mmCIF file of C-alpha atoms in Angstrom:
data_model
loop_
_atom_site.group_PDB
_atom_site.id
_atom_site.type_symbol
_atom_site.label_atom_id
_atom_site.label_comp_id
_atom_site.label_asym_id
_atom_site.label_seq_id
_atom_site.Cartn_x
_atom_site.Cartn_y
_atom_site.Cartn_z
ATOM 1 C CA MET I 1 61.042 -77.071 -52.478
ATOM 2 C CA ALA I 2 60.471 -80.812 -52.886
ATOM 3 C CA HIS I 3 62.011 -82.985 -50.226
ATOM 4 C CA GLN I 4 65.399 -84.490 -51.032
ATOM 5 C CA ASN I 5 65.244 -87.120 -48.275
ATOM 6 C CA ILE I 6 61.673 -88.136 -47.685
ATOM 7 C CA PHE I 7 62.127 -91.178 -45.450
ATOM 8 C CA PRO I 8 63.210 -91.322 -41.847
ATOM 9 C CA CYS I 9 66.645 -92.923 -41.570
ATOM 10 C CA ILE I 10 65.293 -95.431 -39.111
ATOM 11 C CA PHE I 11 62.966 -96.836 -41.769
ATOM 12 C CA PHE I 12 65.861 -97.715 -44.073
ATOM 13 C CA SER I 13 67.861 -99.088 -41.158
ATOM 14 C CA ILE I 14 65.052 -101.496 -40.335
ATOM 15 C CA LEU I 15 64.774 -102.636 -43.939
ATOM 16 C CA PHE I 16 68.526 -103.139 -44.216
ATOM 17 C CA CYS I 17 68.649 -105.151 -41.036
ATOM 18 C CA VAL I 18 65.730 -107.320 -42.119
ATOM 19 C CA SER I 19 67.278 -107.996 -45.525
ATOM 20 C CA SER I 20 70.769 -108.727 -44.226
ATOM 21 C CA THR I 21 69.676 -111.024 -41.413
ATOM 22 C CA VAL I 22 66.762 -112.705 -43.133
ATOM 23 C CA ALA I 23 68.555 -116.050 -43.271
ATOM 24 C CA GLN I 24 68.916 -116.003 -39.496
ATOM 25 C CA GLY I 25 65.768 -117.156 -37.736
ATOM 26 C CA ALA I 26 63.436 -116.649 -40.687
ATOM 27 C CA ARG I 27 60.991 -119.360 -41.700
ATOM 28 C CA THR I 28 60.863 -120.268 -45.382
ATOM 29 C CA PHE I 29 57.707 -121.338 -47.203
ATOM 30 C CA ASN I 30 58.769 -122.870 -50.504
ATOM 31 C CA VAL I 31 55.930 -122.816 -53.023
ATOM 32 C CA LYS I 32 57.089 -126.170 -54.401
ATOM 33 C CA TYR I 33 56.347 -127.768 -51.042
ATOM 34 C CA TYR I 34 52.763 -126.570 -51.518
ATOM 35 C CA GLY I 35 52.484 -128.237 -54.907
ATOM 36 C CA ALA I 36 53.708 -125.552 -57.298
ATOM 37 C CA ILE I 37 54.925 -126.936 -60.630
ATOM 38 C CA ALA I 38 57.487 -124.989 -62.660
ATOM 39 C CA ASP I 39 56.428 -126.118 -66.117
ATOM 40 C CA GLY I 40 55.177 -122.744 -67.384
ATOM 41 C CA ARG I 41 51.683 -124.201 -67.983
ATOM 42 C CA THR I 42 50.109 -125.329 -64.718
ATOM 43 C CA ASP I 43 48.148 -122.657 -62.851
ATOM 44 C CA ASN I 44 49.846 -122.387 -59.460
ATOM 45 C CA ARG I 45 47.452 -119.984 -57.758
ATOM 46 C CA LYS I 46 46.400 -122.380 -55.012
ATOM 47 C CA ALA I 47 49.955 -123.372 -54.110
ATOM 48 C CA PHE I 48 51.177 -119.756 -54.011
ATOM 49 C CA LEU I 49 48.199 -118.621 -51.984
ATOM 50 C CA ARG I 50 48.589 -121.383 -49.407
ATOM 51 C CA ALA I 51 52.300 -120.572 -49.021
ATOM 52 C CA TRP I 52 51.456 -116.895 -48.625
ATOM 53 C CA MET I 53 48.776 -117.519 -45.995
ATOM 54 C CA ASP I 54 51.100 -119.652 -43.874
ATOM 55 C CA ALA I 55 53.920 -117.099 -44.168
ATOM 56 C CA CYS I 56 51.603 -114.201 -43.410
ATOM 57 C CA ASP I 57 50.418 -115.937 -40.238
ATOM 58 C CA GLN I 58 54.001 -116.340 -39.002
ATOM 59 C CA LYS I 59 55.449 -113.971 -36.397
ATOM 60 C CA GLY I 60 58.903 -112.526 -37.047
ATOM 61 C CA VAL I 61 60.357 -112.812 -40.551
ATOM 62 C CA SER I 62 58.899 -115.221 -43.077
ATOM 63 C CA ILE I 63 59.815 -115.938 -46.688
ATOM 64 C CA VAL I 64 57.565 -117.026 -49.521
ATOM 65 C CA TYR I 65 60.256 -118.635 -51.656
ATOM 66 C CA ILE I 66 59.892 -119.131 -55.408
ATOM 67 C CA PRO I 67 62.818 -121.272 -56.626
ATOM 68 C CA LYS I 68 64.188 -121.084 -60.161
ATOM 69 C CA GLY I 69 61.836 -122.180 -62.895
ATOM 70 C CA VAL I 70 58.847 -120.757 -64.780
ATOM 71 C CA TYR I 71 55.564 -120.737 -62.861
ATOM 72 C CA MET I 72 52.294 -119.906 -64.581
ATOM 73 C CA LEU I 73 50.031 -118.019 -62.232
ATOM 74 C CA GLY I 74 46.468 -116.827 -62.712
ATOM 75 C CA SER I 75 45.056 -113.694 -61.118
ATOM 76 C CA VAL I 76 45.644 -113.867 -57.357
ATOM 77 C CA GLU I 77 45.591 -111.531 -54.347
ATOM 78 C CA PHE I 78 48.056 -111.818 -51.463
ATOM 79 C CA ALA I 79 46.233 -110.151 -48.596
ATOM 80 C CA GLY I 80 47.213 -109.092 -45.108
ATOM 81 C CA PRO I 81 47.515 -107.912 -42.497
ATOM 82 C CA CYS I 82 50.376 -110.232 -41.660
ATOM 83 C CA ARG I 83 51.848 -110.952 -38.234
ATOM 84 C CA GLY I 84 55.444 -110.040 -39.123
ATOM 85 C CA VAL I 85 57.789 -109.095 -41.946
ATOM 86 C CA THR I 86 56.887 -111.024 -45.098
ATOM 87 C CA MET I 87 59.336 -111.490 -47.959
ATOM 88 C CA PHE I 88 58.193 -112.494 -51.449
ATOM 89 C CA PHE I 89 61.491 -113.908 -52.677
ATOM 90 C CA MET I 90 61.487 -114.583 -56.423
ATOM 91 C CA LYS I 91 64.386 -116.546 -57.825
ATOM 92 C CA GLY I 92 62.096 -118.018 -60.448
ATOM 93 C CA ASP I 93 59.937 -116.361 -63.088
ATOM 94 C CA LEU I 94 56.174 -115.865 -62.957
ATOM 95 C CA ARG I 95 54.131 -116.012 -66.146
ATOM 96 C CA ALA I 96 50.619 -114.648 -66.610
ATOM 97 C CA PRO I 97 48.039 -116.564 -68.650
ATOM 98 C CA ARG I 98 47.759 -115.603 -72.288
ATOM 99 C CA GLY I 99 44.805 -113.600 -73.523
ATOM 100 C CA ALA I 100 43.072 -110.349 -72.708
ATOM 101 C CA PHE I 101 41.252 -111.061 -69.398
ATOM 102 C CA LEU I 102 39.109 -107.974 -69.979
ATOM 103 C CA ASN I 103 37.886 -106.215 -66.828
ATOM 104 C CA VAL I 104 40.168 -108.273 -64.588
ATOM 105 C CA GLU I 105 41.838 -105.471 -62.639
ATOM 106 C CA THR I 106 44.989 -107.181 -61.410
ATOM 107 C CA TRP I 107 47.262 -110.093 -62.200
ATOM 108 C CA LEU I 108 49.110 -110.110 -58.853
ATOM 109 C CA GLY I 109 47.791 -108.065 -55.947
ATOM 110 C CA PHE I 110 49.291 -107.247 -52.545
ATOM 111 C CA ARG I 111 46.718 -105.713 -50.228
ATOM 112 C CA TYR I 112 46.805 -104.472 -46.620
ATOM 113 C CA VAL I 113 50.381 -105.630 -46.043
ATOM 114 C CA ASP I 114 52.855 -103.894 -43.732
ATOM 115 C CA ASN I 115 56.590 -104.650 -43.970
ATOM 116 C CA LEU I 116 56.543 -106.414 -47.333
ATOM 117 C CA ILE I 117 59.831 -107.131 -49.100
ATOM 118 C CA MET I 118 59.667 -108.206 -52.745
ATOM 119 C CA LYS I 119 63.014 -109.114 -54.293
ATOM 120 C CA GLY I 120 65.131 -111.931 -55.698
ATOM 121 C CA GLY I 121 65.966 -111.161 -59.323
ATOM 122 C CA GLY I 122 63.045 -113.029 -60.884
ATOM 123 C CA THR I 123 60.939 -111.911 -63.840
ATOM 124 C CA LEU I 124 57.236 -111.174 -64.085
ATOM 125 C CA ASP I 125 56.024 -111.912 -67.620
ATOM 126 C CA GLY I 126 52.590 -110.431 -68.279
ATOM 127 C CA GLN I 127 52.420 -111.949 -71.786
ATOM 128 C CA GLY I 128 50.964 -108.690 -73.004
ATOM 129 C CA GLN I 129 51.539 -109.511 -76.663
ATOM 130 C CA SER I 130 48.466 -111.719 -76.510
ATOM 131 C CA ALA I 131 46.337 -108.939 -75.000
ATOM 132 C CA TRP I 132 47.389 -105.593 -76.510
ATOM 133 C CA PRO I 133 45.237 -106.006 -79.653
ATOM 134 C CA PHE I 134 42.161 -106.054 -77.369
ATOM 135 C CA ASN I 135 43.099 -102.805 -75.594
ATOM 136 C CA GLN I 136 41.042 -99.837 -76.766
ATOM 137 C CA CYS I 137 41.727 -97.557 -73.779
ATOM 138 C CA HIS I 138 44.422 -95.646 -75.672
ATOM 139 C CA LYS I 139 41.734 -94.683 -78.208
ATOM 140 C CA ASN I 140 38.741 -93.874 -76.008
ATOM 141 C CA ASN I 141 37.801 -93.518 -72.353
ATOM 142 C CA ASN I 142 34.870 -95.965 -72.389
ATOM 143 C CA CYS I 143 36.806 -99.188 -72.642
ATOM 144 C CA GLN I 144 37.326 -102.550 -71.010
ATOM 145 C CA THR I 145 40.550 -102.592 -69.027
ATOM 146 C CA LEU I 146 43.294 -105.199 -68.991
ATOM 147 C CA PRO I 147 44.958 -106.388 -65.761
ATOM 148 C CA ILE I 148 47.803 -104.483 -64.131
ATOM 149 C CA SER I 149 50.772 -106.776 -63.561
ATOM 150 C CA VAL I 150 51.311 -105.989 -59.865
ATOM 151 C CA LYS I 151 48.962 -103.816 -57.822
ATOM 152 C CA PHE I 152 49.893 -102.674 -54.326
ATOM 153 C CA ASP I 153 46.886 -101.448 -52.315
ATOM 154 C CA PHE I 154 47.336 -100.084 -48.788
ATOM 155 C CA VAL I 155 50.867 -101.477 -48.543
ATOM 156 C CA THR I 156 53.130 -99.707 -46.039
ATOM 157 C CA ASN I 157 56.777 -99.622 -44.917
ATOM 158 C CA SER I 158 57.849 -101.898 -47.742
ATOM 159 C CA ARG I 159 60.557 -102.468 -50.322
ATOM 160 C CA ILE I 160 60.571 -103.682 -53.931
ATOM 161 C CA LYS I 161 64.048 -104.451 -55.222
ATOM 162 C CA SER I 162 65.756 -106.334 -58.060
ATOM 163 C CA ILE I 163 62.581 -107.408 -59.846
ATOM 164 C CA ARG I 164 62.080 -107.477 -63.610
ATOM 165 C CA SER I 165 58.682 -107.030 -65.254
ATOM 166 C CA ILE I 166 58.195 -107.546 -68.975
ATOM 167 C CA HIS I 167 55.297 -107.320 -71.447
ATOM 168 C CA SER I 168 52.662 -106.168 -68.974
ATOM 169 C CA LYS I 169 49.109 -106.287 -70.298
ATOM 170 C CA ASN I 170 48.409 -102.918 -68.659
ATOM 171 C CA ALA I 171 50.636 -101.000 -66.217
ATOM 172 C CA HIS I 172 53.592 -102.851 -64.679
ATOM 173 C CA PHE I 173 53.317 -101.587 -61.062
ATOM 174 C CA SER I 174 50.451 -99.619 -59.498
ATOM 175 C CA PHE I 175 50.332 -98.147 -55.984
ATOM 176 C CA PHE I 176 47.170 -96.954 -54.235
ATOM 177 C CA GLY I 177 46.862 -95.932 -50.601
ATOM 178 C CA CYS I 178 50.513 -96.809 -49.979
ATOM 179 C CA THR I 179 53.089 -95.089 -47.786
ATOM 180 C CA ASN I 180 56.818 -95.490 -47.105
ATOM 181 C CA ILE I 181 57.734 -97.552 -50.165
ATOM 182 C CA ASN I 182 61.277 -97.915 -51.527
ATOM 183 C CA ILE I 183 61.573 -99.154 -55.139
ATOM 184 C CA SER I 184 65.088 -99.744 -56.456
ATOM 185 C CA ASN I 185 66.941 -101.671 -59.144
ATOM 186 C CA VAL I 186 63.795 -102.688 -60.969
ATOM 187 C CA GLU I 187 63.556 -103.144 -64.739
ATOM 188 C CA LEU I 188 60.176 -102.615 -66.398
ATOM 189 C CA LEU I 189 60.072 -103.413 -70.106
ATOM 190 C CA ALA I 190 57.450 -103.334 -72.846
ATOM 191 C CA PRO I 191 57.769 -102.172 -76.483
ATOM 192 C CA ASP I 192 56.924 -98.592 -77.426
ATOM 193 C CA TYR I 193 53.815 -99.706 -79.336
ATOM 194 C CA SER I 194 52.253 -101.451 -76.323
ATOM 195 C CA PRO I 195 49.189 -99.443 -75.187
ATOM 196 C CA ASN I 196 48.740 -98.133 -71.629
ATOM 197 C CA THR I 197 51.746 -100.019 -70.266
ATOM 198 C CA ASP I 198 52.772 -97.410 -67.683
ATOM 199 C CA GLY I 199 55.877 -98.390 -65.764
ATOM 200 C CA ILE I 200 54.909 -97.158 -62.284
ATOM 201 C CA LYS I 201 51.698 -95.293 -61.503
ATOM 202 C CA MET I 202 50.639 -94.104 -58.074
ATOM 203 C CA GLY I 203 47.686 -92.390 -56.466
ATOM 204 C CA SER I 204 46.595 -91.540 -52.912
ATOM 205 C CA SER I 205 50.097 -92.460 -51.749
ATOM 206 C CA SER I 206 52.955 -90.754 -49.914
ATOM 207 C CA ASN I 207 56.640 -91.170 -49.172
ATOM 208 C CA ILE I 208 57.552 -93.164 -52.263
ATOM 209 C CA ARG I 209 61.159 -93.431 -53.421
ATOM 210 C CA ILE I 210 62.129 -94.784 -56.861
ATOM 211 C CA SER I 211 65.831 -95.108 -57.705
ATOM 212 C CA TYR I 212 68.412 -96.829 -59.926
ATOM 213 C CA SER I 213 65.844 -98.350 -62.254
ATOM 214 C CA LYS I 214 65.191 -98.735 -65.979
ATOM 215 C CA ILE I 215 61.752 -98.232 -67.502
ATOM 216 C CA SER I 216 61.175 -98.779 -71.217
ATOM 217 C CA THR I 217 57.530 -98.980 -72.118
ATOM 218 C CA GLY I 218 54.580 -97.753 -74.191
ATOM 219 C CA ASP I 219 53.105 -95.155 -71.838
ATOM 220 C CA ASP I 220 54.326 -92.998 -68.951
ATOM 221 C CA CYS I 221 57.487 -94.341 -67.359
ATOM 222 C CA ILE I 222 56.182 -92.924 -64.079
ATOM 223 C CA ALA I 223 52.729 -91.379 -63.545
ATOM 224 C CA ILE I 224 51.949 -89.449 -60.346
ATOM 225 C CA LEU I 225 48.209 -89.049 -59.796
ATOM 226 C CA SER I 226 45.778 -87.408 -57.384
ATOM 227 C CA ASP I 227 46.362 -87.224 -53.602
ATOM 228 C CA THR I 228 50.050 -88.091 -53.806
ATOM 229 C CA SER I 229 52.838 -86.428 -51.824
ATOM 230 C CA ASN I 230 56.534 -86.656 -51.000
ATOM 231 C CA ILE I 231 57.749 -88.556 -54.050
ATOM 232 C CA ASP I 232 61.489 -88.863 -54.729
ATOM 233 C CA ILE I 233 62.673 -90.147 -58.133
ATOM 234 C CA SER I 234 66.387 -90.391 -58.856
ATOM 235 C CA ASN I 235 68.772 -92.188 -61.208
ATOM 236 C CA VAL I 236 65.977 -93.565 -63.373
ATOM 237 C CA TYR I 237 66.422 -94.308 -67.090
ATOM 238 C CA CYS I 238 63.251 -93.764 -69.118
ATOM 239 C CA GLY I 239 62.823 -94.623 -72.779
ATOM 240 C CA PRO I 240 60.989 -95.377 -74.861
ATOM 241 C CA GLY I 241 57.779 -94.138 -73.307
ATOM 242 C CA HIS I 242 55.789 -90.998 -72.603
ATOM 243 C CA GLY I 243 58.160 -89.594 -70.002
ATOM 244 C CA ILE I 244 57.730 -88.819 -66.310
ATOM 245 C CA SER I 245 54.299 -87.279 -65.709
ATOM 246 C CA ILE I 246 52.425 -85.572 -62.926
ATOM 247 C CA GLY I 247 48.818 -86.229 -63.863
ATOM 248 C CA SER I 248 46.621 -86.271 -65.587
ATOM 249 C CA LEU I 249 44.716 -84.272 -62.957
ATOM 250 C CA GLY I 250 41.277 -82.715 -62.766
ATOM 251 C CA LYS I 251 39.303 -85.431 -64.511
ATOM 252 C CA TYR I 252 37.436 -87.021 -61.610
ATOM 253 C CA THR I 253 35.403 -85.544 -58.763
ATOM 254 C CA ASN I 254 36.899 -85.807 -55.265
ATOM 255 C CA GLU I 255 40.481 -85.553 -56.526
ATOM 256 C CA LYS I 256 42.979 -84.179 -54.001
ATOM 257 C CA ASN I 257 46.175 -82.137 -54.118
ATOM 258 C CA VAL I 258 49.538 -83.377 -55.347
ATOM 259 C CA ASN I 259 52.461 -81.960 -53.372
ATOM 260 C CA GLY I 260 56.194 -82.504 -53.105
ATOM 261 C CA VAL I 261 57.727 -84.316 -56.086
ATOM 262 C CA SER I 262 61.489 -84.427 -56.716
ATOM 263 C CA VAL I 263 62.915 -85.819 -59.976
ATOM 264 C CA ARG I 264 66.727 -85.819 -60.028
ATOM 265 C CA LYS I 265 69.641 -87.302 -61.985
ATOM 266 C CA CYS I 266 67.434 -89.042 -64.530
ATOM 267 C CA THR I 267 67.897 -89.821 -68.235
ATOM 268 C CA LEU I 268 65.139 -89.756 -70.841
ATOM 269 C CA ASN I 269 65.961 -91.240 -74.243
ATOM 270 C CA GLY I 270 63.653 -91.132 -77.253
ATOM 271 C CA THR I 271 60.502 -90.409 -75.265
ATOM 272 C CA ASP I 272 57.421 -88.528 -76.454
ATOM 273 C CA ASN I 273 57.627 -86.228 -73.443
ATOM 274 C CA GLY I 274 60.329 -85.454 -70.951
ATOM 275 C CA ILE I 275 58.995 -84.058 -67.681
ATOM 276 C CA ARG I 276 55.301 -83.284 -67.939
ATOM 277 C CA ILE I 277 52.495 -81.837 -65.817
ATOM 278 C CA LYS I 278 49.045 -82.351 -67.344
ATOM 279 C CA SER I 279 45.469 -81.524 -66.388
ATOM 280 C CA TRP I 280 42.031 -81.615 -67.985
ATOM 281 C CA GLU I 281 39.895 -78.566 -68.701
ATOM 282 C CA SER I 282 37.328 -79.109 -65.962
ATOM 283 C CA PRO I 283 35.876 -77.349 -62.863
ATOM 284 C CA ILE I 284 37.614 -79.732 -60.415
ATOM 285 C CA SER I 285 39.739 -77.536 -58.125
ATOM 286 C CA ILE I 286 42.980 -78.932 -56.675
ATOM 287 C CA THR I 287 46.568 -77.704 -56.270
ATOM 288 C CA ALA I 288 49.688 -79.280 -57.783
ATOM 289 C CA SER I 289 52.715 -77.753 -56.097
ATOM 290 C CA ASN I 290 56.242 -77.975 -54.744
ATOM 291 C CA PHE I 291 57.988 -79.792 -57.594
ATOM 292 C CA LEU I 292 61.719 -79.987 -58.315
ATOM 293 C CA PHE I 293 63.178 -81.234 -61.617
ATOM 294 C CA GLN I 294 66.973 -81.169 -61.475
ATOM 295 C CA ASP I 295 70.038 -82.580 -63.264
ATOM 296 C CA ILE I 296 68.067 -84.306 -66.008
ATOM 297 C CA PHE I 297 69.518 -85.344 -69.382
ATOM 298 C CA MET I 298 67.272 -85.834 -72.392
ATOM 299 C CA TYR I 299 68.195 -87.247 -75.795
ATOM 300 C CA ASN I 300 65.887 -87.040 -78.804
ATOM 301 C CA VAL I 301 62.831 -86.111 -76.731
ATOM 302 C CA ARG I 302 59.848 -84.623 -78.554
ATOM 303 C CA ASN I 303 58.472 -82.424 -75.730
ATOM 304 C CA PRO I 304 61.322 -82.064 -73.227
ATOM 305 C CA ILE I 305 59.627 -79.676 -70.761
ATOM 306 C CA ILE I 306 55.852 -79.478 -70.939
ATOM 307 C CA ILE I 307 52.947 -78.197 -68.867
ATOM 308 C CA ASP I 308 49.662 -79.010 -70.574
ATOM 309 C CA GLN I 309 46.487 -77.769 -68.908
ATOM 310 C CA THR I 310 44.410 -78.444 -72.014
ATOM 311 C CA TYR I 311 45.068 -82.178 -71.918
ATOM 312 C CA CYS I 312 42.743 -84.045 -74.278
ATOM 313 C CA PRO I 313 44.156 -87.363 -75.549
ATOM 314 C CA HIS I 314 40.954 -88.498 -77.263
ATOM 315 C CA PRO I 315 39.206 -85.582 -79.033
ATOM 316 C CA PRO I 316 36.564 -84.334 -79.061
ATOM 317 C CA CYS I 317 36.619 -83.377 -75.363
ATOM 318 C CA ASN I 318 34.011 -81.641 -73.256
ATOM 319 C CA ARG I 319 35.791 -78.333 -72.723
ATOM 320 C CA GLN I 320 33.225 -76.528 -70.622
ATOM 321 C CA THR I 321 35.748 -74.454 -68.690
ATOM 322 C CA ALA I 322 39.440 -73.820 -68.231
ATOM 323 C CA SER I 323 41.373 -76.163 -65.957
ATOM 324 C CA HIS I 324 40.857 -75.415 -62.254
ATOM 325 C CA VAL I 325 44.093 -77.177 -61.282
ATOM 326 C CA GLN I 326 46.434 -74.605 -59.733
ATOM 327 C CA ILE I 327 50.068 -75.386 -60.615
ATOM 328 C CA ARG I 328 52.577 -73.504 -58.487
ATOM 329 C CA ASP I 329 56.114 -73.552 -57.032
ATOM 330 C CA VAL I 330 57.853 -75.577 -59.738
ATOM 331 C CA THR I 331 61.645 -75.450 -60.239
ATOM 332 C CA TYR I 332 63.522 -76.687 -63.308
ATOM 333 C CA ARG I 333 67.295 -76.705 -62.741
ATOM 334 C CA ASN I 334 70.097 -77.955 -64.994
ATOM 335 C CA ILE I 335 67.934 -79.639 -67.631
ATOM 336 C CA PHE I 336 69.832 -80.355 -70.869
ATOM 337 C CA GLY I 337 69.997 -82.517 -73.985
ATOM 338 C CA THR I 338 68.381 -82.574 -77.428
ATOM 339 C CA SER I 339 64.852 -81.901 -78.645
ATOM 340 C CA SER I 340 63.326 -83.599 -81.684
ATOM 341 C CA SER I 341 60.700 -80.842 -82.067
ATOM 342 C CA GLU I 342 60.927 -77.106 -82.582
ATOM 343 C CA ILE I 343 59.230 -76.254 -79.270
ATOM 344 C CA ALA I 344 61.502 -77.580 -76.531
ATOM 345 C CA VAL I 345 59.711 -75.802 -73.665
ATOM 346 C CA SER I 346 55.907 -75.634 -73.734
ATOM 347 C CA MET I 347 53.849 -74.264 -70.849
ATOM 348 C CA GLN I 348 50.144 -74.032 -71.655
ATOM 349 C CA CYS I 349 48.670 -73.107 -68.312
ATOM 350 C CA SER I 350 45.090 -72.388 -67.302
ATOM 351 C CA LYS I 351 43.697 -68.974 -68.190
ATOM 352 C CA LYS I 352 41.534 -69.151 -65.049
ATOM 353 C CA PHE I 353 44.317 -70.365 -62.716
ATOM 354 C CA PRO I 354 47.662 -69.322 -64.280
ATOM 355 C CA CYS I 355 50.810 -71.189 -63.230
ATOM 356 C CA LYS I 356 52.574 -69.414 -60.362
ATOM 357 C CA ASN I 357 56.224 -69.228 -59.316
ATOM 358 C CA ILE I 358 57.745 -71.257 -62.130
ATOM 359 C CA VAL I 359 61.555 -71.010 -61.856
ATOM 360 C CA MET I 360 63.945 -72.107 -64.612
ATOM 361 C CA THR I 361 67.719 -72.176 -64.088
ATOM 362 C CA ASP I 362 70.315 -73.381 -66.611
ATOM 363 C CA ILE I 363 68.175 -74.921 -69.338
ATOM 364 C CA LYS I 364 70.098 -75.978 -72.448
ATOM 365 C CA PHE I 365 68.729 -77.923 -75.409
ATOM 366 C CA GLY I 366 70.164 -78.631 -78.825
ATOM 367 C CA HIS I 367 68.584 -79.884 -82.043
ATOM 368 C CA HIS I 368 67.966 -83.493 -82.932
ATOM 369 C CA GLY I 369 67.010 -84.124 -86.543
ATOM 370 C CA ILE I 370 65.625 -80.625 -87.162
ATOM 371 C CA LYS I 371 67.215 -77.508 -88.621
ATOM 372 C CA LYS I 372 64.890 -74.885 -87.141
ATOM 373 C CA SER I 373 65.807 -72.801 -84.125
ATOM 374 C CA LEU I 374 64.318 -74.099 -80.915
ATOM 375 C CA LYS I 375 61.547 -72.129 -79.252
ATOM 376 C CA SER I 376 59.703 -71.780 -75.979
ATOM 377 C CA TYR I 377 55.957 -71.328 -75.850
ATOM 378 C CA CYS I 378 54.063 -69.994 -72.830
ATOM 379 C CA SER I 379 50.535 -68.979 -71.979
ATOM 380 C CA TYR I 380 49.318 -67.785 -68.573
ATOM 381 C CA VAL I 381 52.599 -68.356 -66.744
ATOM 382 C CA ASN I 382 54.115 -66.356 -63.895
ATOM 383 C CA GLY I 383 57.792 -67.263 -63.732
ATOM 384 C CA ARG I 384 61.467 -66.317 -63.518
ATOM 385 C CA SER I 385 64.562 -67.556 -65.319
ATOM 386 C CA PHE I 386 68.249 -67.567 -64.381
ATOM 387 C CA GLY I 387 71.543 -68.685 -65.896
ATOM 388 C CA ARG I 388 71.845 -70.191 -69.369
ATOM 389 C CA GLN I 389 68.601 -70.499 -71.284
ATOM 390 C CA TYR I 390 68.230 -72.115 -74.694
ATOM 391 C CA PRO I 391 65.750 -71.865 -76.148
ATOM 392 C CA PRO I 392 65.194 -68.331 -74.810
ATOM 393 C CA PRO I 393 62.568 -68.285 -72.047
ATOM 394 C CA CYS I 394 59.033 -67.162 -72.822
ATOM 395 C CA PHE I 395 58.398 -65.403 -69.504
#
């Protein structure tokens, strides 16, 4: 079953020691000393980048310090490798430029950095209100993208803590090629009508822990994509949004397996979906396996438990074949709350690769705003059920 403790204890010990002793012997690089102006209008890219480069070149522990104030910042990449532990310490707030910035991939990027610490209590304001009307990606696949607020590429052994992100133009946080990342006490906020504003999305990454965080947004609260393994999500509040999703999978060639995801002690409130696994009907063959969903409360959720292997958000779709994504070894345990639709459990698996070893224990849903009896719907599922089950299981 999915790993409960996916990080070596020594990794957390190192992070704790770095954080608690950072004031002792660390060098601080205050962006104001590099010319940053906290007026909310001046583009401070050059000042921030110069502070980052000097900190990154410093052995030991270094701090890029952003004092209180509002700093406008254009698209910028903070690149490594660095010579020591680098802390991006935000006491102040960062504000993105207004407007769409179509086909600009990232607002803030961290790339090839080991031992990054991002914290401080500051706010990242993507000013998405000025860009969402230009986003057409929620309507069709051939679209011009908006920038992700913070993109972490090939970042390792790092920690993101006590950061607030609001009104992202696209996703709030994105991780690619990352390993050993601890995300805690973050708040990611965008209104439910904001398109494609995923909270946290990750691909080609491993050993990621997300805990004690709030995500309220217009797309998936958390999206787990191809080639991702050993993901631990706990004590996360999600809503509004599209829920916690594995996938979508099977859309692109060269996708790789997803393995080992644990979602525990989470709350989903008013979301479109609860816990979801989704794949396209395509000939791309991968395996999605070893998932644990446990101790999850849902309130007024439209699709509380859903496996959708006929995923097609923008019809018509090219449905040449059944999904070749093999879903297996999935456990749902102590999932409860209220459903706002008649079908509280929906498992539409692939007719070519049926879901295998699906285990459901103590599933209990009540009605929310509907008078019909709740139902389960299954197709091509091999599974077992134990304990209390409402609605009655369909396998």
